[in-house]
Coordinates of C-alpha atoms in Angstrom, one line a residue:
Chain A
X1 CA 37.7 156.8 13.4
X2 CA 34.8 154.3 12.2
X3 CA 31.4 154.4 13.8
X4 CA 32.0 150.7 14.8
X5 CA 35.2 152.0 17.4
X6 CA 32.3 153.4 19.7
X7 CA 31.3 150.5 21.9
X8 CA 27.9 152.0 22.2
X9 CA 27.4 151.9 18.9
X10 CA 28.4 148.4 18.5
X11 CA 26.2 147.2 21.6
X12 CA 23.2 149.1 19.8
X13 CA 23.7 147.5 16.7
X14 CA 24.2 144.1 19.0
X15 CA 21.0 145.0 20.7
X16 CA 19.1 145.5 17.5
X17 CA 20.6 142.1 15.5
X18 CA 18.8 140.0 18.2
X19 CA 16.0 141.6 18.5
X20 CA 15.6 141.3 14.4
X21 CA 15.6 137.4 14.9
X22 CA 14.4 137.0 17.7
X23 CA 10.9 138.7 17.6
X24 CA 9.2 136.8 14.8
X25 CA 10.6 133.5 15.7
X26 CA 10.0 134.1 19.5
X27 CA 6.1 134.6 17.9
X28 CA 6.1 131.2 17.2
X29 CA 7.9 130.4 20.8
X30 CA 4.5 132.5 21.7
X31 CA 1.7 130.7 19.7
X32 CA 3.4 126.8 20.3
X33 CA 3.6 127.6 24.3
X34 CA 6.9 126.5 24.0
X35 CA 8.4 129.2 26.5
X36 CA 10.1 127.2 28.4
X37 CA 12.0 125.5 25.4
X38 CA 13.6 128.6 24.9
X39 CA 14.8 128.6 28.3
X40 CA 15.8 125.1 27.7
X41 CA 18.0 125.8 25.0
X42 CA 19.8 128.6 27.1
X43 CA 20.5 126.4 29.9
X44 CA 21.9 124.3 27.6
X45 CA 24.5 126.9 26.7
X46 CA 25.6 127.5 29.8
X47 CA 26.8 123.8 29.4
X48 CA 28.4 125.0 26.1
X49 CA 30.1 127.7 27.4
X50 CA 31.9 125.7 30.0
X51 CA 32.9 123.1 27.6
X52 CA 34.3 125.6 25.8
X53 CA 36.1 127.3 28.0
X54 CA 37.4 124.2 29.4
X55 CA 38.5 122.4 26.7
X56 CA 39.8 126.2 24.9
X57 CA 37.3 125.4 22.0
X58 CA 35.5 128.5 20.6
X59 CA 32.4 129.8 22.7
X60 CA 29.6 130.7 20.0
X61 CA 30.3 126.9 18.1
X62 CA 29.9 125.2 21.3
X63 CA 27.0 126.8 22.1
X64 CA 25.6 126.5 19.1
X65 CA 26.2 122.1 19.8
X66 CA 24.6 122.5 23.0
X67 CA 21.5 123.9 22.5
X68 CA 21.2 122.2 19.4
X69 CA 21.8 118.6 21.4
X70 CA 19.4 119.7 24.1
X71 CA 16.6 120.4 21.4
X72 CA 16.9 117.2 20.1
X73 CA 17.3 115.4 23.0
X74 CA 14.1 117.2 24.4
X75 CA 12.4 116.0 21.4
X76 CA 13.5 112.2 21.5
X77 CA 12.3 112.2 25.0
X78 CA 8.6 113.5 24.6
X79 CA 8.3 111.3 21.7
X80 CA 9.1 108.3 24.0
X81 CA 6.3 109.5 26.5
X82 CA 7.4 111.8 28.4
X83 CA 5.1 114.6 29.3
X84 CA 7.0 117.8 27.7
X85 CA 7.3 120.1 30.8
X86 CA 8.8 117.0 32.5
X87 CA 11.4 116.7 30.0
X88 CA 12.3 120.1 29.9
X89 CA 12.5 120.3 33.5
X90 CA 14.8 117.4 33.7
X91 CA 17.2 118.5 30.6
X92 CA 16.9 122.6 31.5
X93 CA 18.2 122.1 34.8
X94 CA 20.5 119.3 35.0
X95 CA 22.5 120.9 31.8
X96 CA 22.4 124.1 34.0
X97 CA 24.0 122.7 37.0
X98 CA 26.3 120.1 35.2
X99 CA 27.4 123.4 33.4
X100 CA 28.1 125.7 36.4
X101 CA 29.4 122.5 37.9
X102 CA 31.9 121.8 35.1
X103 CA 33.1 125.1 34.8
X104 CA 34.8 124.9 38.4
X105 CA 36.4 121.7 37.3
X106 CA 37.7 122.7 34.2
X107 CA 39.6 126.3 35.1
X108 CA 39.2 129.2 37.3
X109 CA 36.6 131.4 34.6
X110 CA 34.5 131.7 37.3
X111 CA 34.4 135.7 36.7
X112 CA 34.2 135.5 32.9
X113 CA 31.2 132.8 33.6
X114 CA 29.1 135.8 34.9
X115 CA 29.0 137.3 31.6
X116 CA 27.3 135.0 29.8
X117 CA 24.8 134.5 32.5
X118 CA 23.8 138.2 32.2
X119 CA 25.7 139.0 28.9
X120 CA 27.8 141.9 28.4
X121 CA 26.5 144.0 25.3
X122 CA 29.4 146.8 26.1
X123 CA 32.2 144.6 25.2
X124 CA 30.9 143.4 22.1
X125 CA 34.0 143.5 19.3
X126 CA 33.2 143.9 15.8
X127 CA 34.0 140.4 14.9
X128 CA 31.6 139.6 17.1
X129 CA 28.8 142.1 15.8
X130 CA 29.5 139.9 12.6
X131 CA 28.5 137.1 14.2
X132 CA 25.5 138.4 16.0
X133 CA 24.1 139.9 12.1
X134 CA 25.3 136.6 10.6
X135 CA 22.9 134.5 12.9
X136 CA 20.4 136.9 12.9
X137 CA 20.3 137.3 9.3
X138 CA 20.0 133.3 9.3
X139 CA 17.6 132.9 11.5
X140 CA 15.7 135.6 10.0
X141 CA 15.9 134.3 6.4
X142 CA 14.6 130.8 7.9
X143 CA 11.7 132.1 9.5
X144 CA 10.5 133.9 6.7
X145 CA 11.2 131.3 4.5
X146 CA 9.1 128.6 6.0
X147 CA 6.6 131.3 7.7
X148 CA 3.4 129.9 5.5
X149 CA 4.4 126.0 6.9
X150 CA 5.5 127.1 10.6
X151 CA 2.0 128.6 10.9
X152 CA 0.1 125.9 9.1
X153 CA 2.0 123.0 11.4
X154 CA 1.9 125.7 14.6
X155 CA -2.2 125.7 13.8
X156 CA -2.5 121.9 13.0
X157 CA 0.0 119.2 11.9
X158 CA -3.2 117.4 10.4
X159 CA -4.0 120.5 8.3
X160 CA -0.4 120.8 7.3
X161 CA 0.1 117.2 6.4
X162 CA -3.1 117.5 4.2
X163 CA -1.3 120.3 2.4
X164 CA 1.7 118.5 1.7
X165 CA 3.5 120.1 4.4
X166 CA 5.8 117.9 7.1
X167 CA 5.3 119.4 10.3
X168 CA 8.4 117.4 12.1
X169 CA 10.3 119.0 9.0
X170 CA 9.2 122.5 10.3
X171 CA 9.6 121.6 14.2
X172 CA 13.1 120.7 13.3
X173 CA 13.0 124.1 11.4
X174 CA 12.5 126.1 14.4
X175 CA 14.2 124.1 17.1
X176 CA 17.2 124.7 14.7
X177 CA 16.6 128.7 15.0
X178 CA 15.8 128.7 18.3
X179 CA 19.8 127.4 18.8
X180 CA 20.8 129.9 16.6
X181 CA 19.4 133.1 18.4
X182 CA 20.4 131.5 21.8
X183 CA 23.7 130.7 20.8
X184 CA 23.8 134.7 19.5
X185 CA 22.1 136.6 22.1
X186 CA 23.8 135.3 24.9
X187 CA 26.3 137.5 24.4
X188 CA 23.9 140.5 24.8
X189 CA 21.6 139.8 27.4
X190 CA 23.1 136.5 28.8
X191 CA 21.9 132.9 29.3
X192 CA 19.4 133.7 32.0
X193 CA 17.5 136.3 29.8
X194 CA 17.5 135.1 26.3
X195 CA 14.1 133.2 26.6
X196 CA 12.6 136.6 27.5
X197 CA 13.8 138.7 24.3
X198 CA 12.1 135.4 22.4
X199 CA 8.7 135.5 24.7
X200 CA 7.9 139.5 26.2
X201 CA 8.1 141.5 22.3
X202 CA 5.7 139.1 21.0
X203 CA 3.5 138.8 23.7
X204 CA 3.5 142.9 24.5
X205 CA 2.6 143.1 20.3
X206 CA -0.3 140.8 20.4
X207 CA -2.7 142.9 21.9
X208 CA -2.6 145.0 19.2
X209 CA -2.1 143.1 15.9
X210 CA -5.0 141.5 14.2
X211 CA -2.3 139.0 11.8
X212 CA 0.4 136.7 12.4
X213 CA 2.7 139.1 10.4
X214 CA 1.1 142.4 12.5
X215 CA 2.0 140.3 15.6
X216 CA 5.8 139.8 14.3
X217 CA 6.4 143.2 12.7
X218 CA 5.1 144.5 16.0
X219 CA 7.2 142.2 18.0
X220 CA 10.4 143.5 15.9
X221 CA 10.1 147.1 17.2
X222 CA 9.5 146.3 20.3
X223 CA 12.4 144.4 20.4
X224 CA 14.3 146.8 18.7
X225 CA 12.4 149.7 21.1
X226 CA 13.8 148.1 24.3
X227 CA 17.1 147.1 22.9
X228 CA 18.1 150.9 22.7
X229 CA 15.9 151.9 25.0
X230 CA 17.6 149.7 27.5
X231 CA 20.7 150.8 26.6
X232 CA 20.1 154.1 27.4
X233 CA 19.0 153.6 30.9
X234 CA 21.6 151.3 31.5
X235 CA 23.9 154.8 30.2
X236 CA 21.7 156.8 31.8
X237 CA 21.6 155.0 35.2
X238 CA 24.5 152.9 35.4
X239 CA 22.3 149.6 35.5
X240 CA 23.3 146.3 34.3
X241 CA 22.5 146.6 30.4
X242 CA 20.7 142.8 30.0
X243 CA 18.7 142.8 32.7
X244 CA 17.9 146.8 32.2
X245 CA 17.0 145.6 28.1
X246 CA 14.6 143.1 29.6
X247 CA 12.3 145.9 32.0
X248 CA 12.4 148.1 29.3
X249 CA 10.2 145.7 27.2
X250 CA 8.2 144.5 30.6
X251 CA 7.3 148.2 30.3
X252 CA 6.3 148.2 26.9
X253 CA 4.3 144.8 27.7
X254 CA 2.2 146.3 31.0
X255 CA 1.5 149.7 28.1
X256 CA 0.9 148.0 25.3
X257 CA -1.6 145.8 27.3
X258 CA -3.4 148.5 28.9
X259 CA -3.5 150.0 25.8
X260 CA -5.2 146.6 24.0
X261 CA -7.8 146.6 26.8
X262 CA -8.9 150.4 26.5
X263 CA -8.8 150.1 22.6
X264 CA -11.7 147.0 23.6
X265 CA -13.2 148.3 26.3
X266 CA -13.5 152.5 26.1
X267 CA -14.0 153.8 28.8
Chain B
X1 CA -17.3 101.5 -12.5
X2 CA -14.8 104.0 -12.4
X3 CA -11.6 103.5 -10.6
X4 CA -11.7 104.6 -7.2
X5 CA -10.2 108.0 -5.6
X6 CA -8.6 106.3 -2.8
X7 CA -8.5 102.6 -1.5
X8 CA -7.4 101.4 1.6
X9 CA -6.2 97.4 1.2
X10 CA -5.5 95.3 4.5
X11 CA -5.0 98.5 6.4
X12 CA -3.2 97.7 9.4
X13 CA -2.1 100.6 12.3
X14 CA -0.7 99.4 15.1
X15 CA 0.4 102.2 18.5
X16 CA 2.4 99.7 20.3
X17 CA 0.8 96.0 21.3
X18 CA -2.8 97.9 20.4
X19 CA -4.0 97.0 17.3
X20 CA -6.0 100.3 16.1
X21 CA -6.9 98.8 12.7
X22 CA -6.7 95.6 11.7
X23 CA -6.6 94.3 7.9
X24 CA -9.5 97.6 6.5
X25 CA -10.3 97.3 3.3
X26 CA -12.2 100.2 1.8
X27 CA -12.5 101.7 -1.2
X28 CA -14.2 105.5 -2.1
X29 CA -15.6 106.0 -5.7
X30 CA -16.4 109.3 -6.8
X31 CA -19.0 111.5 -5.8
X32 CA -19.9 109.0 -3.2
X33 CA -21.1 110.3 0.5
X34 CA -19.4 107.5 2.8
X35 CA -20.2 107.5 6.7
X36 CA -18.2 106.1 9.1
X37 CA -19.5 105.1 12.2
X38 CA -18.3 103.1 15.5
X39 CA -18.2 104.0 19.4
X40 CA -15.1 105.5 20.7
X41 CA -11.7 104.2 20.9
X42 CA -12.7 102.3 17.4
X43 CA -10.2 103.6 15.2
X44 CA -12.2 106.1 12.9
X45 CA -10.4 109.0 13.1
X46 CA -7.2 107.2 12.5
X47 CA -8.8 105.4 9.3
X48 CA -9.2 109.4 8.1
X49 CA -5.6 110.1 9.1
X50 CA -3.9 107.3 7.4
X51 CA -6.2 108.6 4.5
X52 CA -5.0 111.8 4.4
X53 CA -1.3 110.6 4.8
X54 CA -0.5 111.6 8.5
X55 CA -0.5 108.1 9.8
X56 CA 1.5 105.8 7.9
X57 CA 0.0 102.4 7.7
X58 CA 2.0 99.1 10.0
X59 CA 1.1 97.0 7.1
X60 CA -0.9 97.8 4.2
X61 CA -1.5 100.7 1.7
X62 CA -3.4 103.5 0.7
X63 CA -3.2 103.9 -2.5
X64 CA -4.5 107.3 -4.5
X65 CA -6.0 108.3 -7.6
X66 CA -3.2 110.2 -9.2
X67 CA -3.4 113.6 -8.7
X68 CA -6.3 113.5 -6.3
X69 CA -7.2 116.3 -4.2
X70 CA -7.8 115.7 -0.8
X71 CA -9.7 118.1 1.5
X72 CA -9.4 117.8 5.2
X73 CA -12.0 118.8 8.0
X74 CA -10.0 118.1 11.3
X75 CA -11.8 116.5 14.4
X76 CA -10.7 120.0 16.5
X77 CA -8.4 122.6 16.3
X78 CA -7.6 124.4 19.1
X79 CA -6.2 128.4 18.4
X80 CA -4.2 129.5 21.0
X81 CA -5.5 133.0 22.0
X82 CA -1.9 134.5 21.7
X83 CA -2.7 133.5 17.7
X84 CA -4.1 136.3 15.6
X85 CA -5.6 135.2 12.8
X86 CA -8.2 136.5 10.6
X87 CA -10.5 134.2 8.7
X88 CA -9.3 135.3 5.0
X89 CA -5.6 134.8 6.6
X90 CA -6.1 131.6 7.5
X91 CA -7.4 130.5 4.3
X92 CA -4.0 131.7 2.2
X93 CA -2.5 129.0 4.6
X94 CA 0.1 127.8 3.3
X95 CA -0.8 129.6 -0.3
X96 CA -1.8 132.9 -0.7
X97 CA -5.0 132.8 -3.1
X98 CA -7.2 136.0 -4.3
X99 CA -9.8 137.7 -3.1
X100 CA -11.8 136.0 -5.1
X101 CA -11.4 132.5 -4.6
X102 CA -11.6 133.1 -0.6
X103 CA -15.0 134.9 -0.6
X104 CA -15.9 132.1 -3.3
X105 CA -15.2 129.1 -0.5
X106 CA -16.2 131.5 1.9
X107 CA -19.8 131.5 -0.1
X108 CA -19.4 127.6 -0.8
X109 CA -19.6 127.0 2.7
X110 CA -22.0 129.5 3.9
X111 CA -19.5 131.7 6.3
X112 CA -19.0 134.2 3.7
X113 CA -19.9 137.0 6.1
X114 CA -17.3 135.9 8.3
X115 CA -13.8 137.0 6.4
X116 CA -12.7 139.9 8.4
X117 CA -13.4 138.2 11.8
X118 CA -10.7 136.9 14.2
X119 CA -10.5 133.0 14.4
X120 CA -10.5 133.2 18.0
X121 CA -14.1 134.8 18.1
X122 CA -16.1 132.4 15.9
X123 CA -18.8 130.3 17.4
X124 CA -18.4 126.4 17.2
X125 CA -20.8 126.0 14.3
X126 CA -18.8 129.8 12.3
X127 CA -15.8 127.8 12.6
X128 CA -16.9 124.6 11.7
X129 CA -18.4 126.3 8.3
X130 CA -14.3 128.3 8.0
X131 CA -13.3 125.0 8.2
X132 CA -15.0 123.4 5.5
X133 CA -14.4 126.2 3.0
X134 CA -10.9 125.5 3.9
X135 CA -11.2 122.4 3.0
X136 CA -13.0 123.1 -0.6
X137 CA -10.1 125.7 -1.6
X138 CA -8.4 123.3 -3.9
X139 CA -11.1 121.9 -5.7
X140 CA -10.9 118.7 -4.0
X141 CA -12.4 115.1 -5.5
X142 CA -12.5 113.8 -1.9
X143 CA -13.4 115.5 1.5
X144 CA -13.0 114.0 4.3
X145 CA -14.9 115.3 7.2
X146 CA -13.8 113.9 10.9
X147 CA -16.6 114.6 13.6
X148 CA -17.1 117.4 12.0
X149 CA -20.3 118.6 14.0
X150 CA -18.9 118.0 17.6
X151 CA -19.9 120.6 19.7
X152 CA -22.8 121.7 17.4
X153 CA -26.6 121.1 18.5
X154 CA -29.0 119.0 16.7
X155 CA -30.2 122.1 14.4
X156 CA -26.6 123.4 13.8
X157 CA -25.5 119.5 12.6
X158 CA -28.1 118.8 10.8
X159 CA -27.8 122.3 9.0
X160 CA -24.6 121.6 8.6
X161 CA -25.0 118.1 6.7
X162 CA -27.5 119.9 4.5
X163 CA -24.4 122.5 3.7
X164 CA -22.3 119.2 2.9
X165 CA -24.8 117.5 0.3
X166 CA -25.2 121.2 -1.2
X167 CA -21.2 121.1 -1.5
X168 CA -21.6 117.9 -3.1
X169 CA -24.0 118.4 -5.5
X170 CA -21.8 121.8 -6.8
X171 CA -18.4 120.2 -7.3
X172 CA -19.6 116.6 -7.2
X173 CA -16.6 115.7 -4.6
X174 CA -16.4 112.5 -3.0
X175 CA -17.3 112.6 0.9
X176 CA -16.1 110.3 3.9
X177 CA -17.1 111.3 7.7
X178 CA -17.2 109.9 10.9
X179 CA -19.8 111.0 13.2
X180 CA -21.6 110.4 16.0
X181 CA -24.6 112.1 14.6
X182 CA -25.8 108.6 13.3
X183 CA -29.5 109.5 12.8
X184 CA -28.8 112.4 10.6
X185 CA -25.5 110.9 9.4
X186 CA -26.7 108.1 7.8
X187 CA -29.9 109.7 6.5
X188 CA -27.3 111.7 4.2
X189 CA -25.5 108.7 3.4
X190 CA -24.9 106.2 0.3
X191 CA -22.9 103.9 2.1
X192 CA -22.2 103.3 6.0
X193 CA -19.3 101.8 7.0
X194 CA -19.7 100.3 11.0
X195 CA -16.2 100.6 11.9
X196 CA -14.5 98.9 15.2
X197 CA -10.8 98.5 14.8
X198 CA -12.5 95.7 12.2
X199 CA -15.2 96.6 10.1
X200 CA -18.0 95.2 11.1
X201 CA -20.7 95.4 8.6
X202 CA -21.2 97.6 5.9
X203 CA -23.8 98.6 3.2
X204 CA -26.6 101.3 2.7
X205 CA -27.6 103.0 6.0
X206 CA -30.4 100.4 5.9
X207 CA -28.4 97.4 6.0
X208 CA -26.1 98.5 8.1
X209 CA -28.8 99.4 10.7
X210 CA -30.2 96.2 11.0
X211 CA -27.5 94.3 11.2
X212 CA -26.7 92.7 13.9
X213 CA -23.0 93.5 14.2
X214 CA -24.2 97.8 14.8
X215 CA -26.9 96.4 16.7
X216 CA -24.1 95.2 19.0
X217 CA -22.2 98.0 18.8
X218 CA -25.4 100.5 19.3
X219 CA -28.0 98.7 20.8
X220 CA -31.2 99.3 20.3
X221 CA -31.0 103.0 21.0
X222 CA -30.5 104.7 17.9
X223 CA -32.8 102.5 16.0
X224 CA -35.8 105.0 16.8
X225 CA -33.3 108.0 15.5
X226 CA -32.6 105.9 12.2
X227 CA -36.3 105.3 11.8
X228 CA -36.6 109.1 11.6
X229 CA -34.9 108.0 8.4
X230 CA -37.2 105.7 7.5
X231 CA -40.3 107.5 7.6
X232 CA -38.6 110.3 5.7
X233 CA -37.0 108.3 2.7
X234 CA -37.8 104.7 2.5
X235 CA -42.3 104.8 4.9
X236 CA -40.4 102.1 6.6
X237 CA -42.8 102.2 9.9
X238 CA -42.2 98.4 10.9
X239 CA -39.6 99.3 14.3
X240 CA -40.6 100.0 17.1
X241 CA -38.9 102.8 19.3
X242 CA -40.4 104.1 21.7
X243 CA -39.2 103.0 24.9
X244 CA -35.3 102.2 24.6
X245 CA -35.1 105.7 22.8
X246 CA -32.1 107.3 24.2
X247 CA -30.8 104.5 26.2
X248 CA -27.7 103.9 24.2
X249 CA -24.8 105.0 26.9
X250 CA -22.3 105.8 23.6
X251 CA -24.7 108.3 22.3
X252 CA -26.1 111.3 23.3
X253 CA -29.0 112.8 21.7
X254 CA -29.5 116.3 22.7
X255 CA -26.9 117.9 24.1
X256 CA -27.6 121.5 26.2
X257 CA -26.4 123.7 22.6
X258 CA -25.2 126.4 25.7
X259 CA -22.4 124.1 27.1
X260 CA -21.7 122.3 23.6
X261 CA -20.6 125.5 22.2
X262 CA -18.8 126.8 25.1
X263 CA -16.0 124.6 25.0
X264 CA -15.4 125.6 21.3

């Protein structure tokens, strides 16, 4: 029997993939104030589901489409004026409701819908564990790969123009990750969660780390810390795994904070 | 005369209808200190941004020196808190560069006691000086400087400007900045350029000041600033500005240095 039959094993491993990618890019999610893209670009797969349910297309493609369209469409509409949290608000929530409206069109997966609103890390296969490492090590490989320009254009486009760097070339960049690790997570903590595995590790890391890379090593193992963390209490107590995943690293957050302001303050 | 670094011919920038530049010609030579001036909304900081190649010209070109090195001092740059970032980090931005070379710049531009402090916690006039010896990391020919005092007092810009003709006279760079700081601006100066989506006038801080195109612009209130000038480089006593000292509603002359460096 391989390690991979245990299903606990497979939704760690799960747990930890995501976490991998989505701490250092979910810095950047942090340091643009771009929370609410995130959030965005999982409503948008909610759409993506439902399409692909409907029209018996593959679910992690169609995702993928979605939350890729949404990005861009995000995009065209705040360079044509509109203020950003407007457009966000507009796109987030009408490809969230024309997606929970679609799927009752389409077929009766009204049931299977729920788990990829809260995901469902104990049924994760091993083909789909290969999926889940596949994006992450994608994402991962991106973000450290344009790390030097993401910060220069996340600091100032000016300052990154002036070094020969195109900051709509690294937007584009991380819109394009950000579609990745939504598209893969949703599978472990669901659409309605994702945006906080990208936003609560890097902000519960910051406190603590004097560099950018601190900040996203940090980010990693907290990420990593409440993926099997939550796990456990979700064994332990027979909670929903996503949404137990997600307290576990509010709780590292509220400690790691505390912690921050006694290291700067001693009592 | 040598070629120059970087010319700007029939400049043109357009944002919609509005016409932000219309037909600039300028060119830099090296080692030249070049001030542009002009009351808000006039198109200065775009001139420096077409310069540096993050607006593209509507009509026009810039055309470069080959090879020139361009150093940038933005307007403002806001850190978000959530950012963690010390000094020598955000100098191997984009390129990681020695120990050496950082506390060199560092020196360069008088902040080298500041390396190991977060970005976050430097004063307005600290960060202004981390800027610049950003700027001088690559050896540039040409620095360009946009309102690159805002938010200091009157000592910390003018100490400032006096850092700037140091940096000159080391690595003999070319240097173009807008200000508002017009009385110790153009005292620096070789050339002021009186820029209002046109230019207006241009020449040696002398010229420029009395002609009548900036005395449109200005007024009459920064005369008695740009006689401070006068009496320090050229005995020029002839103007007299006394009373409409300070009138001029574009400028202000002594902002409270407490509330200035609060918003940095």
């Amino acid at each position: 029997m391989s390690l991979l039959d245990d299903f606990l094993v497979r939704a760690a491993l799960a747990g930890l993939g995501v976490a991998l990618a989505a701490a250092p890019l979910g810095c950047f999610v942090v340091w643009r104030r771009m929370a609410y893209f995130g959030e965005a670009t999982a409503h948008a797969a909610v759409l993506g589901v439902a399409l692909a349910l409907g029209l018996g297309l593959s679910v992690m493609p169609s995702v993928l489409a979605a939350a890729l369209l949404m990005a861009l469409l995000v995009s065209t509409m705040t360079g044509r004026g509109f203020a950003m949290d407007t457009a966000l608000g507009v796109m987030s929530h009408t490809a969230l409701a024309a997606g929970l409206v679609a799927v009752t069109l389409l077929s009766d997966v009204r049931l299977d819908l729920m788990a990829y609103l809260f995901g469902d890390i104990l049924a994760v296969t091993a083909s789909d564990l290969g999926v889940i490492w596949g994006g992450a090590a994608l994402v991962l490989g991106l973000t450290i790969w344009r790390w030097s320009g993401l910060l220069l254009s996340t600091l100032n486009p000016d300052l990154a123009r002036a070094s020969g760097i195109d900051p709509r070339r690294e937007e584009l960049v991380l819109t394009l990750a950000l579609a990745v690790v939504v598209a893969v997570a949703i599978k472990v903590v669901g659409v309605l969660l994702i945006a906080s595995l990208l936003v609560i590790p890097p902000a519960a890391a910051r406190p603590l780390a004097r560099t950018p890379e601190a900040m996203a090593l940090g980010a990693v193992g907290v990420g990593a810390l409440s993926a099997l963390g939550g796990l456990w209490a979700a064994y332990q107590f027979d909670t929903p795994t996503g949404p137990s995943i997600v307290c576990i690293a509010a709780l590292l957050f509220l400690v790691l904070t505390l912690a921050g302001a006694l290291r700067r303050h001693p009592a | 005369m040598t070629t120059p670094l970087i010319t700007a011919r029939d400049l043109t920038i357009r944002r919609g209808d509005h016409v932000i530049l219309d037909h600039v010609n300028v060119e830099i030579r090296a080692g030249e200190i070049v001030t542009v001036v002009g009351p808000n909304g006039s198109g200065k900081s775009t001139f420096l941004r077409a310069l540096i190649g993050a607006i593209r010209p509507s009509s026009g070109s810039i055309e470069r020196a080959p090879g020139l090195r361009i150093g940038y001092v933005p307007q403002k740059l806001a850190i978000d808190h959530s950012l963690p970032l010390t000094v020598r980090r955000f100098l191997e931005l984009p390129h990681r560069i020695g120990r050496t070379r950082a506390n060199q710049v560092l020196a360069q531009a008088g902040a080298e006691a500041l390396a190991d402090r977060q970005m976050v916690d430097l004063s307005g006039g600290q960060f202004q000086r981390v800027l610049l010896a950003r700027a001088l990391l690559e050896q540039p020919r040409l620095l360009l400087l946009d309102e690159a005092t805002q938010g200091l007092d009157q000592p910390g810009a003018a100490a400032f400007y006096r850092r700037i003709e140091e940096v000159r006279r080391e690595i003999g760079c070319a240097i173009v900045m807008v200000s508002h700081d017009l009385h110790v601006v153009m005292a620096a100066s070789d050339r002021v350029i009186c820029l209002n989506g046109h230019i207006c006038c241009e020449g040696t801080p002398a010229i420029v000041a009395d002609a009548p195109e900036y005395r449109a612009l200005f007024g009459t209130g920064t005369k008695g600033a740009l006689a401070l000038y006068r009496h320090e480089h050229t005995h020029d006593h002839d103007h007299d500005h006394g009373p409409e000292h300070g009138s001029d509603p574009h400028h202000h002359h002594s902002p409270d240095p407490a509330s200035e460096d609060a918003q940095i």
